[in-house]
Coordinates of C-alpha atoms in Angstrom, one line a residue:
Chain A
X1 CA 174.0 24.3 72.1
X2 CA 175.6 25.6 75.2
X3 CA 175.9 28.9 74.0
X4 CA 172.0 29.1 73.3
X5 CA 171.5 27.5 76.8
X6 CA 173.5 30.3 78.4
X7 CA 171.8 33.2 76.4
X8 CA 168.4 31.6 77.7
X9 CA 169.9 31.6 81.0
X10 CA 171.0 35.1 80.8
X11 CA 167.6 36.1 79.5
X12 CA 165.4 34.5 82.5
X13 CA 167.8 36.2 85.1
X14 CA 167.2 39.9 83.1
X15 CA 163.3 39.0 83.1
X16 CA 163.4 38.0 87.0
X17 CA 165.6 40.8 88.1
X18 CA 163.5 43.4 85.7
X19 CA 160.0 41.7 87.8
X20 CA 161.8 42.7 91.2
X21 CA 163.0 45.8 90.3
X22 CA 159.4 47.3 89.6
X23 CA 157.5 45.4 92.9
X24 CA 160.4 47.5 94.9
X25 CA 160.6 50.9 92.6
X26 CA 156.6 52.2 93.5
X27 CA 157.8 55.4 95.1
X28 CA 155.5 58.6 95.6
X29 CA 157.4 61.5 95.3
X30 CA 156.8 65.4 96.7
X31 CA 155.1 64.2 100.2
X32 CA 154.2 67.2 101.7
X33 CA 154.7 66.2 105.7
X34 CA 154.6 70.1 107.0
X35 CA 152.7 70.8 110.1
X36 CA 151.3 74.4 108.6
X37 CA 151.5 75.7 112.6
X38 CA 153.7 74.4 115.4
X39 CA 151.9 72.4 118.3
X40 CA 152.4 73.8 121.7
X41 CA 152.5 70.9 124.0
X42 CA 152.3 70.9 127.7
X43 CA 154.2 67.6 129.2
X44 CA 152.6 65.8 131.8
X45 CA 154.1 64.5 135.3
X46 CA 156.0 61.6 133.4
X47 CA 157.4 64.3 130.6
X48 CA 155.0 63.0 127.6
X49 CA 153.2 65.2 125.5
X50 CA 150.3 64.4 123.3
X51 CA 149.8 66.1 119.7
X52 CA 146.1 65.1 119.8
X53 CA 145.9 67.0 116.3
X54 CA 148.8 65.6 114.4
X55 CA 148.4 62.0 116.2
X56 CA 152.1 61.8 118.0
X57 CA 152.9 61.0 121.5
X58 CA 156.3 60.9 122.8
X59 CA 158.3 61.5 125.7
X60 CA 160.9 64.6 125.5
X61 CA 162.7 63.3 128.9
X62 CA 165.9 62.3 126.5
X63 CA 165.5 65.8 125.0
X64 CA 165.9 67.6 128.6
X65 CA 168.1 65.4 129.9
X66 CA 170.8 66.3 126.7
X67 CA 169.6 70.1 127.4
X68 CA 170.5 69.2 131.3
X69 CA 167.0 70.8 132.4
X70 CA 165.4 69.1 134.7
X71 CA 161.2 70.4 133.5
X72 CA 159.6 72.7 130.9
X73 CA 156.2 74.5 130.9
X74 CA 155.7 73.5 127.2
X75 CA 157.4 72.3 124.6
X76 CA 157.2 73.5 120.8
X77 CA 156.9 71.1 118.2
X78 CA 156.9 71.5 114.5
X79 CA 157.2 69.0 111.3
X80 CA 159.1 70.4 108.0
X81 CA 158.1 69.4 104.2
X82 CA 160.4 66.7 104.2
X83 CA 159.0 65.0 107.4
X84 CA 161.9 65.7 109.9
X85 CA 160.3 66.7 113.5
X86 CA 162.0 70.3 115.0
X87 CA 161.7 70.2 118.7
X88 CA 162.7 73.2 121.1
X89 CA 161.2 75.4 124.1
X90 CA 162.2 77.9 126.4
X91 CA 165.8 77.9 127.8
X92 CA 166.9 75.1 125.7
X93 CA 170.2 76.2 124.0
X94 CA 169.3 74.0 120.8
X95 CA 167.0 73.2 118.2
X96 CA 166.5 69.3 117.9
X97 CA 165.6 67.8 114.3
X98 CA 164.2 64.2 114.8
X99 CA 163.9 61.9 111.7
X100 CA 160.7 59.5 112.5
X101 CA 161.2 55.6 112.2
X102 CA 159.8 52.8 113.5
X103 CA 158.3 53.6 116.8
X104 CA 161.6 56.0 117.3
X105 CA 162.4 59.2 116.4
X106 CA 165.9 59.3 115.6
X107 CA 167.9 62.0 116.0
X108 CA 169.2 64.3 112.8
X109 CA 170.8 67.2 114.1
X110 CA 171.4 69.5 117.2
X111 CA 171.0 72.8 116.2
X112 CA 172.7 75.3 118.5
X113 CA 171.1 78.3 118.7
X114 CA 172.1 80.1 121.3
X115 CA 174.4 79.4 124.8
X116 CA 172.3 81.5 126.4
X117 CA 168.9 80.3 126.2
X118 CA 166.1 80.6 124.2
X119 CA 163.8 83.1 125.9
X120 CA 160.5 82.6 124.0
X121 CA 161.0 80.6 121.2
X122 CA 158.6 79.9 118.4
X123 CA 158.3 77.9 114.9
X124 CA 157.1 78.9 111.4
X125 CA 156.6 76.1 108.5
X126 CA 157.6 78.6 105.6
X127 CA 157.9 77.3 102.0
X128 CA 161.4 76.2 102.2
X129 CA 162.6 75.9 105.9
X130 CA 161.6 76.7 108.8
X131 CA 161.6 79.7 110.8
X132 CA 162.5 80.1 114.6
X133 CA 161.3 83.3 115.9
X134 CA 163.0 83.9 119.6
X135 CA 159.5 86.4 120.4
X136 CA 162.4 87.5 123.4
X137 CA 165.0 89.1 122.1
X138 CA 163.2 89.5 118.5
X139 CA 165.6 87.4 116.8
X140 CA 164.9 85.1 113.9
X141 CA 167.1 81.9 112.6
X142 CA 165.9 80.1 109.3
X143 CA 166.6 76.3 109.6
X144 CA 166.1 72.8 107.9
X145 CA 167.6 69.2 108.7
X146 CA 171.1 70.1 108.1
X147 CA 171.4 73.4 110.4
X148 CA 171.2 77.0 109.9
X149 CA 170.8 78.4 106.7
Chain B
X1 CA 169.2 121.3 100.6
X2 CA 165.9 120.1 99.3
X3 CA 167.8 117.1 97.7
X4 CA 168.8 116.2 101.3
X5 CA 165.7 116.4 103.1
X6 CA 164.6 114.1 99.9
X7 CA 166.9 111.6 100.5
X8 CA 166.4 111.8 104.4
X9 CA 162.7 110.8 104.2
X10 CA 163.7 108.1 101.6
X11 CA 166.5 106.7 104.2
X12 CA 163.7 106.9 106.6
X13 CA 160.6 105.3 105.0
X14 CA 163.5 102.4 103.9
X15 CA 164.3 101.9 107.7
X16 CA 160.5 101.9 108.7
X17 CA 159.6 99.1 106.3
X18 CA 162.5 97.2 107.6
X19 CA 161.6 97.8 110.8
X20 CA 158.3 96.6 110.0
X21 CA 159.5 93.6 108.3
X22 CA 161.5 92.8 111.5
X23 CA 158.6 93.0 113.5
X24 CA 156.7 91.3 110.9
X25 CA 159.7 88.4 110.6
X26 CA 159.4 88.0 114.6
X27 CA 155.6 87.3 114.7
X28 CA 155.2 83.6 116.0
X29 CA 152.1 82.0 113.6
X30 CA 151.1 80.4 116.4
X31 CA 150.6 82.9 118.7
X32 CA 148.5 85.3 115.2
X33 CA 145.7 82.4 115.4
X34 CA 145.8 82.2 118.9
X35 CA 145.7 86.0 119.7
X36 CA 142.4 85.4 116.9
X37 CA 140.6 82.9 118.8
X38 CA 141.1 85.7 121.9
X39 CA 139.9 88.3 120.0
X40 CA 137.1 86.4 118.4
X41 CA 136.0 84.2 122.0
X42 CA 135.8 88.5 123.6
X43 CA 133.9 89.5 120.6
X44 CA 131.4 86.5 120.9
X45 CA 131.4 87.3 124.9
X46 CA 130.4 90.5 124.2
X47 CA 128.0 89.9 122.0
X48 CA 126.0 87.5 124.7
X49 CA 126.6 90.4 127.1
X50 CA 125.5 93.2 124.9
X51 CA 122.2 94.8 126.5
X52 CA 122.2 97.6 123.9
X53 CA 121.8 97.8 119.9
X54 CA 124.3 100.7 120.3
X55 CA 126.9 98.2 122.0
X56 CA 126.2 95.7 118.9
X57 CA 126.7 97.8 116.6
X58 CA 130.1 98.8 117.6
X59 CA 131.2 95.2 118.3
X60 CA 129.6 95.0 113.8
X61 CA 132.5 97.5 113.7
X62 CA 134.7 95.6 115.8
X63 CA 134.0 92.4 113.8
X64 CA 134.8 94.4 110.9
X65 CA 138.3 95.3 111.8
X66 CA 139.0 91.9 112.8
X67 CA 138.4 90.6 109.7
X68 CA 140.3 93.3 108.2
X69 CA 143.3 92.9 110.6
X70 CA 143.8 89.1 110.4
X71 CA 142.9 88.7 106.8
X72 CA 146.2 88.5 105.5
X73 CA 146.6 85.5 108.2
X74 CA 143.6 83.6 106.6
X75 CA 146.3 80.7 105.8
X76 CA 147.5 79.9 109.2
X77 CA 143.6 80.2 110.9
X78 CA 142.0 78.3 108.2
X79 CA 145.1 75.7 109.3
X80 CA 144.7 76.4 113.4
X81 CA 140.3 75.8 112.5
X82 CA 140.4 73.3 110.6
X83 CA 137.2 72.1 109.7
X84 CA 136.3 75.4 110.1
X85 CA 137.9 78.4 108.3
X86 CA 138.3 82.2 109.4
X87 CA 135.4 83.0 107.1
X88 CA 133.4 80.6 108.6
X89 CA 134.0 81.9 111.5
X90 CA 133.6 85.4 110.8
X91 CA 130.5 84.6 109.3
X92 CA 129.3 82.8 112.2
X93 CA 130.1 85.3 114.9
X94 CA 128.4 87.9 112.9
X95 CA 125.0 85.9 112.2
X96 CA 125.3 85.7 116.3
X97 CA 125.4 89.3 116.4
X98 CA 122.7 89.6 114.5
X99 CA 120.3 87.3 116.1
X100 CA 121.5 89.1 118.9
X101 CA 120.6 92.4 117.5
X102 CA 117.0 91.1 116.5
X103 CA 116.7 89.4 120.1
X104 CA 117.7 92.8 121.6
X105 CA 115.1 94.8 119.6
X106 CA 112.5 92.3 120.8
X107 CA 113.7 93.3 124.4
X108 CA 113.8 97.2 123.6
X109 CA 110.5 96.8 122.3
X110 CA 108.8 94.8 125.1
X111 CA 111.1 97.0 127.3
X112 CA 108.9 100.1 125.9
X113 CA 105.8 97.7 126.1
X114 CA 106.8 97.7 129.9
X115 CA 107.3 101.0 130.3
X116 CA 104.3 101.8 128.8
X117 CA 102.3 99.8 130.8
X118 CA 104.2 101.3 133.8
X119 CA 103.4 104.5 133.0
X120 CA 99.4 103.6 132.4
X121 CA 99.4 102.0 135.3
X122 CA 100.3 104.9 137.4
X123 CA 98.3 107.4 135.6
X124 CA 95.3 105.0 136.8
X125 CA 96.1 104.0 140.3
X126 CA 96.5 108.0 140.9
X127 CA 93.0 108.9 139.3
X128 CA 91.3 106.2 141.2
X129 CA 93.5 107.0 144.3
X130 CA 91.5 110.7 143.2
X131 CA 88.1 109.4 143.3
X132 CA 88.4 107.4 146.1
X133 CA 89.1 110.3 148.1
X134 CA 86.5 112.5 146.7
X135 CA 84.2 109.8 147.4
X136 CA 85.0 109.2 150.9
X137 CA 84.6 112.9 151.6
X138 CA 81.1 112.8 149.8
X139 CA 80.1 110.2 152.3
X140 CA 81.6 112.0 155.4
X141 CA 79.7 115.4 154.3
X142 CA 76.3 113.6 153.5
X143 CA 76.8 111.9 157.0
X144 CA 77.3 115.9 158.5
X145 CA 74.5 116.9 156.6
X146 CA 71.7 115.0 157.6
X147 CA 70.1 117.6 159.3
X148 CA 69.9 120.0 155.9
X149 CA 67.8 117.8 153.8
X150 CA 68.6 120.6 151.1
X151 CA 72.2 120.3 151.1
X152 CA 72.4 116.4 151.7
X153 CA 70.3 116.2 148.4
X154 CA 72.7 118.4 146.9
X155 CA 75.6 115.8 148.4
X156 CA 74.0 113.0 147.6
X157 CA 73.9 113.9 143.9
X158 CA 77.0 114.8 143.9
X159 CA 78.0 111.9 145.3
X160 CA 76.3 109.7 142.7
X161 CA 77.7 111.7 140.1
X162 CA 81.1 110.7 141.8
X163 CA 80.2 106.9 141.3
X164 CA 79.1 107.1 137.6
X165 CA 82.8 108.9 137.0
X166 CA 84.3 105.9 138.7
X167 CA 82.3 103.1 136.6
X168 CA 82.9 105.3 133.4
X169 CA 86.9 105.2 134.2
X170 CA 87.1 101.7 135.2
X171 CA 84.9 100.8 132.2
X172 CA 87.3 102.7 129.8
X173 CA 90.0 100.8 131.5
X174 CA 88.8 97.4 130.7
X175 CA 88.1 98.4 127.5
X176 CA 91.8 98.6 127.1
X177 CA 92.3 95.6 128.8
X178 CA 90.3 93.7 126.7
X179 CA 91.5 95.6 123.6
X180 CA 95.2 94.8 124.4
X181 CA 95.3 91.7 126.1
X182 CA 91.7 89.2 124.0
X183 CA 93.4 88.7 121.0
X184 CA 97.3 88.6 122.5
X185 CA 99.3 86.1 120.9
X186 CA 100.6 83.4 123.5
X187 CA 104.7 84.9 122.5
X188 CA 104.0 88.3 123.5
X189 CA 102.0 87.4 126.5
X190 CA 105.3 85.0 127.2
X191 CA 107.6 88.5 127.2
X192 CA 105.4 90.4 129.1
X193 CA 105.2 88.0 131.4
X194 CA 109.5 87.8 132.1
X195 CA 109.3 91.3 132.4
X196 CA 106.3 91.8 135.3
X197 CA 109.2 92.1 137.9
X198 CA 109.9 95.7 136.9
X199 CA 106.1 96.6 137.1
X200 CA 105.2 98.2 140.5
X201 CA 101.4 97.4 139.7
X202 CA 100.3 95.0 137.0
X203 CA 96.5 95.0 135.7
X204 CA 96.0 92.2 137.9
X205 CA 96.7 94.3 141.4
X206 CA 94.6 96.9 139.6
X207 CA 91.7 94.8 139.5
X208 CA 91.7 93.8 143.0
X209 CA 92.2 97.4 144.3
X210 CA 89.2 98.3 141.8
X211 CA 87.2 95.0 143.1
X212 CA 88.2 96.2 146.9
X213 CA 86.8 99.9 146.5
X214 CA 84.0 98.6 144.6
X215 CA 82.7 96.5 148.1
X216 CA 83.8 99.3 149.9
X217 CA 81.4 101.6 148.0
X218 CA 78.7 99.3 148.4
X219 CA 78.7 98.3 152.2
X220 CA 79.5 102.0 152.9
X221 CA 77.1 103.4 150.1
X222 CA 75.1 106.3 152.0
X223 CA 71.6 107.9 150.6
X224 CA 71.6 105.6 147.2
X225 CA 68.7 104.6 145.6
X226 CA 67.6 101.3 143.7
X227 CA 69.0 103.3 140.3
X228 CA 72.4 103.0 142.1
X229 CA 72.3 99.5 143.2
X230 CA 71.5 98.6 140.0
X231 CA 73.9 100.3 138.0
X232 CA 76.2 99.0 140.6
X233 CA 75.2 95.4 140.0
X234 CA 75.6 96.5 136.3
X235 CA 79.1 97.6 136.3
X236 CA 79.6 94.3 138.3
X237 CA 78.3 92.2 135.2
X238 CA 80.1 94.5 132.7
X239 CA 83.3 93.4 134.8
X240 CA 82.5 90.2 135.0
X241 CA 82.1 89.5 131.1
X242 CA 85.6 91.4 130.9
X243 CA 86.9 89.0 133.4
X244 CA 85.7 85.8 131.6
X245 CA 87.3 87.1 128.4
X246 CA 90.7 87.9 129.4
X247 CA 91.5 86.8 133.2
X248 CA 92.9 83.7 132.2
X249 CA 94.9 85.7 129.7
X250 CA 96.1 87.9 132.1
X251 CA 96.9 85.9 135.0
X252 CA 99.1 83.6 132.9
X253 CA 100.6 87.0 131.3
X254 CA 100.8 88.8 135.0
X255 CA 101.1 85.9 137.5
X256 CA 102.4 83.2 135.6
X257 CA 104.2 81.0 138.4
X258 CA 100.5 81.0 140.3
X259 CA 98.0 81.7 137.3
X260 CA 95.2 79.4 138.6
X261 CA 95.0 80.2 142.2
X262 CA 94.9 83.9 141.2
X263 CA 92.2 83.3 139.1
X264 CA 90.3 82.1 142.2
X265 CA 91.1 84.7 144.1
X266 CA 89.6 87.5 141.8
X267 CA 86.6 85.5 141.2
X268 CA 86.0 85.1 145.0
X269 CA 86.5 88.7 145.1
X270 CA 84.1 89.5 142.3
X271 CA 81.3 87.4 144.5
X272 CA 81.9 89.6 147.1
X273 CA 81.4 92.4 145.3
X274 CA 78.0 91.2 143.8
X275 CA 77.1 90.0 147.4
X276 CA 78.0 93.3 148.8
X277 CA 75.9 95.0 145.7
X278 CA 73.0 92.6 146.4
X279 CA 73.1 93.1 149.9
X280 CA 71.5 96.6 149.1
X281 CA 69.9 96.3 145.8
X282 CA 67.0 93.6 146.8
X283 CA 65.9 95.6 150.0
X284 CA 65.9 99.1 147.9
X285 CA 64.0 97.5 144.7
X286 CA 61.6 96.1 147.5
X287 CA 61.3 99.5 149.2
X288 CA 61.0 101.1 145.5
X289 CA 58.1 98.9 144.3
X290 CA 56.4 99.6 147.6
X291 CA 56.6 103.0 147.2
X292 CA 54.8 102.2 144.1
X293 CA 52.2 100.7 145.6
X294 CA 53.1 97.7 144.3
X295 CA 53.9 94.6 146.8
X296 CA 56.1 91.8 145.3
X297 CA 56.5 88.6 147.4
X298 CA 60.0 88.8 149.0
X299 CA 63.0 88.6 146.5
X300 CA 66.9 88.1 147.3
X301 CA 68.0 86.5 143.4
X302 CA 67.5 87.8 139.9
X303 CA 65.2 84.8 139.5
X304 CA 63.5 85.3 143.0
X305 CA 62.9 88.9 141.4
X306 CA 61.6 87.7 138.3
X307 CA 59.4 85.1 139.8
X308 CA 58.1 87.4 142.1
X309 CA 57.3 89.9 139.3
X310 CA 55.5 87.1 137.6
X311 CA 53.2 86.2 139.9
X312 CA 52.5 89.7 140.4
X313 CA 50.9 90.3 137.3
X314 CA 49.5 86.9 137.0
X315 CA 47.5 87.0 140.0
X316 CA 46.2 90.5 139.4
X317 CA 45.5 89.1 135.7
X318 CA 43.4 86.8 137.4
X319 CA 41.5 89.1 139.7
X320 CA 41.0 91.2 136.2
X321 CA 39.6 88.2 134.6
X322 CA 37.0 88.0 137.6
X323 CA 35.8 91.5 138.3
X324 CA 37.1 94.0 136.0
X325 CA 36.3 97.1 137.9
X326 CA 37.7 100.4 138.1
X327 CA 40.1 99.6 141.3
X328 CA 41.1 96.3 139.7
X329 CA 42.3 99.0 136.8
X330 CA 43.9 101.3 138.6
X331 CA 46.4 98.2 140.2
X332 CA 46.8 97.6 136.4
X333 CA 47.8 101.6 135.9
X334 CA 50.1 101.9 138.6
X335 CA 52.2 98.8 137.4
X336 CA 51.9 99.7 133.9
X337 CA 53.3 103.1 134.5
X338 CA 55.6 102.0 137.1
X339 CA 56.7 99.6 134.7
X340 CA 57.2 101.1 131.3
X341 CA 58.6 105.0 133.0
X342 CA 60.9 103.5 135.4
X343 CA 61.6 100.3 135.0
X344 CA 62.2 99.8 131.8
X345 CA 63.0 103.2 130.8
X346 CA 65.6 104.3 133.8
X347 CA 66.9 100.8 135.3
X348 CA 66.0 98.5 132.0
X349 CA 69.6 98.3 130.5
X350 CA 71.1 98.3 133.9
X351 CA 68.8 95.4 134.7
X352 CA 69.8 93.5 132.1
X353 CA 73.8 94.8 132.0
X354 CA 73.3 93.7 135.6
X355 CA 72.1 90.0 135.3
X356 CA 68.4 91.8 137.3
X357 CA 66.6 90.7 134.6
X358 CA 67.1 89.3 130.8
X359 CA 65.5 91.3 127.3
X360 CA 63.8 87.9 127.4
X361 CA 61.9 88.1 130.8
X362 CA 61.4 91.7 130.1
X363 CA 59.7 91.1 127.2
X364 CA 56.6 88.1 129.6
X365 CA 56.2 90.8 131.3
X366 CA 55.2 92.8 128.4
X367 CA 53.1 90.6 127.0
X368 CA 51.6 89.3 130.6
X369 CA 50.8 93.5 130.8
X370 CA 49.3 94.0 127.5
X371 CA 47.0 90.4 128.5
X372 CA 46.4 91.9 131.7
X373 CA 45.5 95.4 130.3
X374 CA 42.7 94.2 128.4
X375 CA 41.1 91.9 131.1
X376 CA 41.3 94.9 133.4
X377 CA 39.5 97.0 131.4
X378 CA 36.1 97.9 132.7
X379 CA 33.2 96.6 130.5
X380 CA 30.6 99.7 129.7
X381 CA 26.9 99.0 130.6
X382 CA 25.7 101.3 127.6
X383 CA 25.5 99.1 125.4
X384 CA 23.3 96.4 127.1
X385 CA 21.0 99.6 127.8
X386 CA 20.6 100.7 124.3
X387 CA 19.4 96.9 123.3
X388 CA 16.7 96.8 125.9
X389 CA 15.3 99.9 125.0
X390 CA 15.6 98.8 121.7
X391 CA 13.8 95.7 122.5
X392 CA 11.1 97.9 124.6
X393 CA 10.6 99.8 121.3
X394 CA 10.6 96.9 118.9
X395 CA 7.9 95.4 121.2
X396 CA 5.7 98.3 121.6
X397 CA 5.5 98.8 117.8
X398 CA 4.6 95.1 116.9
X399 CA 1.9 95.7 119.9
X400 CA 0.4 99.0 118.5
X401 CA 0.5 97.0 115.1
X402 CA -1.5 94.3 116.4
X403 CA -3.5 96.6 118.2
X404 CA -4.8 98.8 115.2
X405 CA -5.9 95.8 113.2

């Protein structure tokens, strides 16, 4: 009698577990995020830019202040497949990678590029990564969330 | 050594399309659709500027290698358009250009219309300038002349024949006028009219300077006749009639910002005329019909005239219808004559051309005449003769009858 009591007991807890495992398991899979061009934003007086198109606003005063510039003219902004934000501009030494969360983007990766400066930088979505084009000194640097490939 | 140069141009075709890969590799998307919208924001500028079909059809061209050269970037501008897409967009800008294209041809056409015009214009205002001339000299000899009757007849003729040219000329020109301008749809007469600043003379200054020489002719006029007044007051009615079908047409198409008040003006000019024409033309058809021996009650309208004719003939129908003698027939000859060989036949379409006298009052005094003609005959005493004698001899015979029995 206790052994049929614990089967039954067993069973319930499979059952309940099995209900809660599908409520939390709905996931959609191959999310295209990719911005097909990069946005060109010029900050205002407080250092916020406005993506009108792609709907995001954000301030990039942590982003100078880790680059130790003081202003840009514009910034260049770009999202990859997998969602992750690239962020960069003219003299900045690094490519920033930015994973999006709740009212934050978070930072990924610093990507150094180059110790001199970029001189006029620009982003690509290709199929697979992402493509910086410094339009300055002609070179290009394929990248993704984890660096230089 | 034809092995190496081989496999020289192979090294360097290999390096060019690497080079152009590099180049390729270092193009920024970004700036491809942006350098489009440039391209395609000039095109469209130029297209709105384009004054020329020639210009439009090398910005077609242009168009065309835009297309071409940003084809291959269709991806990234249907991406930078979006809703739009860079066929939408091409086809757009060239519908553009080709409104453009048929908007221009409009404009080279009314351009030529212009031109035209222009060019009539000038042709006319010289010919007239001509005439004018010639008829000024006229008068100045016929004024030298007076004391050669001869040579002032000779002048004068001359100088008549001069007036007819004019009234031909001008007549032939609002001909055209009406030909071009009565049946002119309201669109065409809207192109003409945003195009009037590049006219030196429009049709309308033509008609005053015509209207102005016309009043000059007549206050000046020396050694014309009643003929002359009348085709004078003729070509006055024959403008007039022109006027009424196409003025309004022409001052909205040649004076659009003031159409009304120049429409005032030319009519007050056109009563001068006709008062300047009427002026002389009552006192010479008084001064003819005198010479006629015939002697109308004074006269200074078309209806004063035609009244005064009236009672003419009624009165002397009258005096017919009382004692139809041989003088009351000889008042009735002279009119009749008078009547049918000169009024009718020289001055009658004048007369009526010139709003003197209408086919309808023309025709009273026809039939007033013929009445008149027949009271005015003189009655024969012959016959009233022959019946007495007749009498006498019926008489005598039914007295000799009576007698022999």
């Amino acid at each position: 009698m206790k052994r049929t009591t614990f089967l039954h007991s067993i069973m319930i807890l499979v059952l309940v577990a099995g209900t809660l495992a599908c409520g939390t398991s709905l996931v959609i899979e191959d999310v295209d995020y990719s911005q097909p061009l990069e946005s060109v934003l010029v900050p205002d007086a407080n250092n916020q830019v406005h993506d009108q198109r792609y709907a995001i606003k954000l301030s990039i005063t942590p982003v100078l202040q880790e680059e130790g510039i003081s202003g840009v003219d514009e910034i260049r902004l770009i999202r990859n497949r997998a969602g992750f934000y690239f962020i960069t501009a003219s003299r900045f030494s690094h490519v920033y990678v930015f994973e999006p969360d709740d009212g934050e983007l978070k930072l990924k990766r610093k990507i150094e590029i180059t110790g001199d400066g970029l001189g006029q930088p620009a982003f690509n979505q290709r199929n697979t990564h992402i493509e910086l084009v410094d339009m300055a000194s002609g070179r290009t640097y394929n990248i993704d969330q984890n660096g230089i490939r | 050594m034809r092995n190496l140069y081989k496999t020289y141009i192979s090294i360097l075709t290999l390096f060019l399309l690497f080079a152009a890969s590099s180049v390729y590799a270092q193009q920024s998307d970004y700036q491809i659709q942006q350098d489009f919208r440039a391209e395609l924001t000039e095109l469209l500028s130029r297209v709105e500027l384009a004054v020329t079909a020639e210009e439009l059809d090398a910005i077609n061209s242009e168009i065309d290698a835009l297309q071409q050269q940003y084809s291959e970037h269709s991806g990234i501008i249907d991406a930078a358009l979006y809703p739009e897409t860079f066929e939408s967009t091409i086809t757009n800008i060239r519908e553009i250009r080709l409104s453009a294209f048929n908007n221009l041809a409009v404009i080279e056409q009314l351009n030529e219309q212009i031109e035209g015009l222009s060019a009539e214009m000038d042709l006319f205002r010289n010919r007239l300038a001509q005439m004018t001339q010639e008829t000024t000299s006229l008068q100045q000899q016929i004024e030298r002349a007076e004391a050669n009757e001869r040579r002032q007849a000779s002048l004068i003729r001359q100088y008549r024949q001069n007036i007819e040219q004019r009234d031909n000329f001008v007549s032939e020109f609002l001909q055209e006028l009406l030909s071009k301008y009565q049946r002119m749809d309201s669109a065409t007469q809207q192109e003409i009219a945003e195009g009037i600043d590049r006219l030196d003379q429009n049709p309308l200054d033509m008609i005053r300077t015509i209207i102005t020489e016309y009043i000059q002719i007549a206050d000046q006029s020396t050694g014309l006749q009643t003929p002359d007044y009348v085709a004078m007051r003729a070509q006055h009615g024959y403008f007039e009639s022109v006027w009424s079908q196409i003025g309004e047409r022409l001052t909205t198409t040649f004076a659009p910002d003031s159409p009304v008040q120049v429409r005032q003006e030319i009519s007050d000019m056109l009563a001068a005329w006709l008062a300047s024409v009427d002026n002389k033309l009552w006192g010479s058809l008084t001064t003819a019909f005198n010479q006629n021996g015939i002697n109308l009650q004074p006269f200074a309208t078309p209806d004063d005239f035609n009244t005064a004719l009236n009672t003419f003939v009624d009165r002397a129908y009258e005096i017919s219808l009382e004692s139809n003698n041989e003088a009351d027939y000889e008042v009735f000859r002279n009119f009749r004559d008078f009547w049918n060989n000169t009024v009718k036949a020289s001055w009658g379409e004048a007369l009526i051309t010139g709003n003197i006298l209408s086919p309808a009052q023309i025709a009273t005094i026809d039939i007033k005449l013929n009445d008149w003609g027949e009271a005015a005959q003189p009655t024969s005493n012959l016959m009233f003769i022959l019946f007495l004698i007749s009498m006498a001899v019926i008489v005598l015979l039914v007295v000799l009858l009576i007698v022999r029995k």
